[in-house]
Tab-separated table of C-alpha atoms in Angstrom:
chain	number	residue	atom	x	y	z
A	1	MET	CA	-32.649	6.555	22.389
A	2	ASP	CA	-34.112	6.788	26.116
A	3	LYS	CA	-31.785	6.836	28.800
A	4	LYS	CA	-31.495	2.886	29.287
A	5	ASP	CA	-30.242	2.689	25.784
A	6	SER	CA	-27.743	5.290	26.059
A	7	GLU	CA	-26.573	2.961	29.308
A	8	LEU	CA	-26.537	-0.435	27.271
A	9	GLN	CA	-24.156	1.151	24.712
A	10	LYS	CA	-22.239	2.824	27.299
A	11	LYS	CA	-21.854	-0.805	28.467
A	12	PHE	CA	-21.584	-2.445	25.594
A	13	HIS	CA	-18.410	0.257	24.127
A	14	LYS	CA	-16.825	-0.351	27.258
A	15	ILE	CA	-16.852	-4.371	27.177
A	16	ALA	CA	-15.618	-4.588	23.630
A	17	LYS	CA	-12.682	-2.157	24.325
A	18	GLU	CA	-11.851	-4.220	27.001
A	19	ALA	CA	-12.088	-7.394	24.684
A	20	GLU	CA	-9.628	-5.423	22.216
A	21	PRO	CA	-6.436	-7.443	21.808
A	22	LYS	CA	-3.548	-5.230	22.461
A	23	PRO	CA	-1.674	-4.740	19.438
A	24	ASN	CA	2.187	-5.081	20.252
A	25	LEU	CA	3.626	-1.673	19.210
A	26	LEU	CA	7.705	-2.645	19.528
A	27	LYS	CA	7.301	-6.198	17.463
A	28	ASN	CA	4.866	-4.408	14.604
A	29	CYS	CA	7.612	-1.635	14.045
A	30	ILE	CA	10.316	-3.627	14.146
A	31	MET	CA	8.309	-6.176	11.285
A	32	ALA	CA	7.618	-3.446	9.083
A	33	PHE	CA	11.390	-2.108	9.929
A	34	LEU	CA	12.861	-5.611	8.232
A	35	PHE	CA	10.588	-6.412	5.330
A	36	GLY	CA	10.031	-3.231	4.062
A	37	GLY	CA	13.918	-2.808	3.968
A	38	ALA	CA	14.243	-6.483	3.054
A	39	ILE	CA	11.850	-5.397	-0.338
A	40	CYS	CA	13.460	-2.322	-0.863
A	41	THR	CA	17.235	-4.403	-0.226
A	42	ILE	CA	15.322	-6.305	-3.126
A	43	GLY	CA	14.571	-3.622	-5.398
A	44	GLN	CA	18.531	-2.439	-4.548
A	45	VAL	CA	19.718	-5.569	-6.328
A	46	PHE	CA	17.484	-5.334	-9.618
A	47	PHE	CA	18.734	-1.696	-9.529
A	48	ASN	CA	22.360	-3.103	-9.173
A	49	LEU	CA	21.590	-5.793	-11.776
A	50	TYR	CA	20.390	-3.836	-14.462
A	51	THR	CA	23.279	-0.886	-14.162
A	52	ASN	CA	25.575	-3.800	-14.772
A	53	PHE	CA	23.616	-5.002	-17.834
A	54	GLY	CA	24.710	-1.265	-18.959
A	55	PHE	CA	21.492	0.668	-18.734
A	56	ASP	CA	21.379	4.360	-18.096
A	57	LYS	CA	20.204	5.721	-14.837
A	58	ASP	CA	16.568	6.556	-16.188
A	59	GLU	CA	16.150	3.126	-18.020
A	60	VAL	CA	16.745	1.447	-14.403
A	61	SER	CA	14.299	3.130	-12.459
A	62	ILE	CA	11.584	1.914	-15.015
A	63	LEU	CA	13.004	-1.229	-15.325
A	64	VAL	CA	12.959	-1.726	-11.463
A	65	SER	CA	9.904	-0.059	-10.845
A	66	SER	CA	7.913	-2.622	-13.419
A	67	THR	CA	9.995	-5.574	-11.940
A	68	MET	CA	9.248	-4.696	-8.262
A	69	ILE	CA	5.254	-4.348	-9.491
A	70	PHE	CA	5.534	-7.866	-11.497
A	71	LEU	CA	6.507	-9.277	-8.584
A	72	GLY	CA	3.823	-7.557	-6.517
A	73	ALA	CA	1.210	-8.528	-8.558
A	74	PHE	CA	2.634	-11.854	-9.460
A	75	LEU	CA	2.951	-12.665	-5.501
A	76	THR	CA	-0.545	-11.168	-4.981
A	77	GLY	CA	-1.616	-13.536	-7.418
A	78	LEU	CA	-0.087	-16.799	-6.010
A	79	GLY	CA	-1.645	-16.193	-2.753
A	80	VAL	CA	1.592	-15.274	-1.263
A	81	TYR	CA	2.095	-11.352	-0.952
A	82	ASP	CA	-1.290	-11.234	1.525
A	83	LYS	CA	0.352	-13.853	3.725
A	84	LEU	CA	3.247	-12.043	3.840
A	85	ALA	CA	1.378	-9.137	4.791
A	86	ASN	CA	-0.483	-11.088	7.208
A	87	TYR	CA	3.200	-11.614	8.797
A	88	ALA	CA	5.058	-8.308	8.193
A	89	GLY	CA	2.453	-5.925	8.546
A	90	ALA	CA	3.179	-2.042	7.118
A	91	GLY	CA	6.590	-3.190	6.066
A	92	THR	CA	4.729	-4.569	3.082
A	93	VAL	CA	2.288	-1.570	2.491
A	94	VAL	CA	5.034	1.379	1.760
A	95	PRO	CA	6.862	-0.242	-0.843
A	96	ILE	CA	5.779	0.011	-4.623
A	97	THR	CA	4.873	-3.901	-4.363
A	98	GLY	CA	2.069	-2.815	-1.700
A	99	PHE	CA	0.423	-0.284	-4.430
A	100	ALA	CA	0.475	-3.416	-6.989
A	101	ASN	CA	-1.290	-5.787	-4.415
A	102	SER	CA	-3.943	-2.662	-3.173
A	103	ILE	CA	-4.807	-3.249	-7.196
A	104	VAL	CA	-4.694	-6.454	-8.070
A	105	SER	CA	-6.598	-7.693	-4.210
A	106	PRO	CA	-9.696	-6.405	-5.431
A	107	ALA	CA	-9.515	-7.578	-8.954
A	108	ILE	CA	-8.912	-10.995	-7.840
A	109	GLU	CA	-11.803	-10.633	-5.369
A	110	PHE	CA	-14.239	-9.498	-7.377
A	111	LYS	CA	-13.707	-11.456	-10.736
A	112	SER	CA	-16.984	-13.260	-9.777
A	113	GLU	CA	-18.788	-10.547	-10.811
A	114	GLY	CA	-17.192	-9.987	-14.281
A	115	TYR	CA	-14.885	-8.118	-15.964
A	116	VAL	CA	-16.728	-4.664	-16.468
A	117	PHE	CA	-18.519	-4.618	-13.064
A	118	GLY	CA	-15.558	-6.692	-11.192
A	119	VAL	CA	-12.720	-6.423	-12.265
A	120	GLY	CA	-13.018	-2.762	-13.743
A	121	ALA	CA	-15.262	-1.321	-11.177
A	122	LYS	CA	-13.673	-2.711	-8.332
A	123	MET	CA	-9.580	-3.059	-9.377
A	124	PHE	CA	-9.041	0.520	-7.920
A	125	THR	CA	-10.944	0.769	-4.909
A	126	ILE	CA	-8.455	1.019	-2.424
A	127	ALA	CA	-5.527	2.763	-4.581
A	128	GLY	CA	-7.896	4.748	-6.209
A	129	PRO	CA	-8.109	7.442	-3.223
A	130	VAL	CA	-4.400	6.913	-3.220
A	131	LEU	CA	-3.571	7.598	-6.716
A	132	VAL	CA	-6.370	11.194	-6.635
A	133	TYR	CA	-4.488	12.798	-3.313
A	134	GLY	CA	-0.896	11.069	-4.605
A	135	ILE	CA	-1.665	13.224	-7.952
A	136	SER	CA	-3.241	16.368	-6.663
A	137	SER	CA	-1.197	17.005	-4.042
A	138	SER	CA	2.127	17.178	-6.718
A	139	VAL	CA	-0.143	19.046	-8.983
A	140	LEU	CA	0.045	21.266	-5.431
A	141	VAL	CA	3.491	20.953	-4.752
A	142	GLY	CA	4.547	21.614	-8.594
A	143	ILE	CA	2.702	24.924	-8.477
A	144	VAL	CA	4.301	25.750	-5.230
A	145	TYR	CA	7.466	25.724	-6.886
A	146	TYR	CA	6.841	26.697	-9.967
A	147	ILE	CA	5.687	30.012	-8.079
A	148	VAL	CA	8.659	30.024	-5.644
A	149	LYS	CA	11.620	29.244	-8.972
A	150	TYR	CA	9.793	31.497	-11.052
A	151	VAL	CA	7.832	33.995	-10.153
A	152	MET	CA	9.177	35.309	-6.698
């Protein structure tokens, strides 16, 4: 590139940066806290409900996780979760319902491409890296735990 193109690019980036809307960080943090807390409170309600039905703690944990994943996937399928996420921000991303949303959304979006190359291939485009790094880091933590507890 010559000097003129470089100057034009600098001007463009400057104008684009000035026109970029500034996020309201305080509002975003409050919304994430409130909606994330609300989702976790709903999970706690299911935890208490299943406990009152007489399930033991391990069964309750599985039931609550399954229920929250189902609710996240179901609300995504209805289009409600995405509208909630636009309003609530990061508060809907962190809990387990956000994981369900990250799998169901691409599956719905690419359904028209077929079940194999659409749904099957695209379903984990968002959640895939999270799974890979989550599983990898848990293996590393397990190895460190083993070394610290049994070798040293």
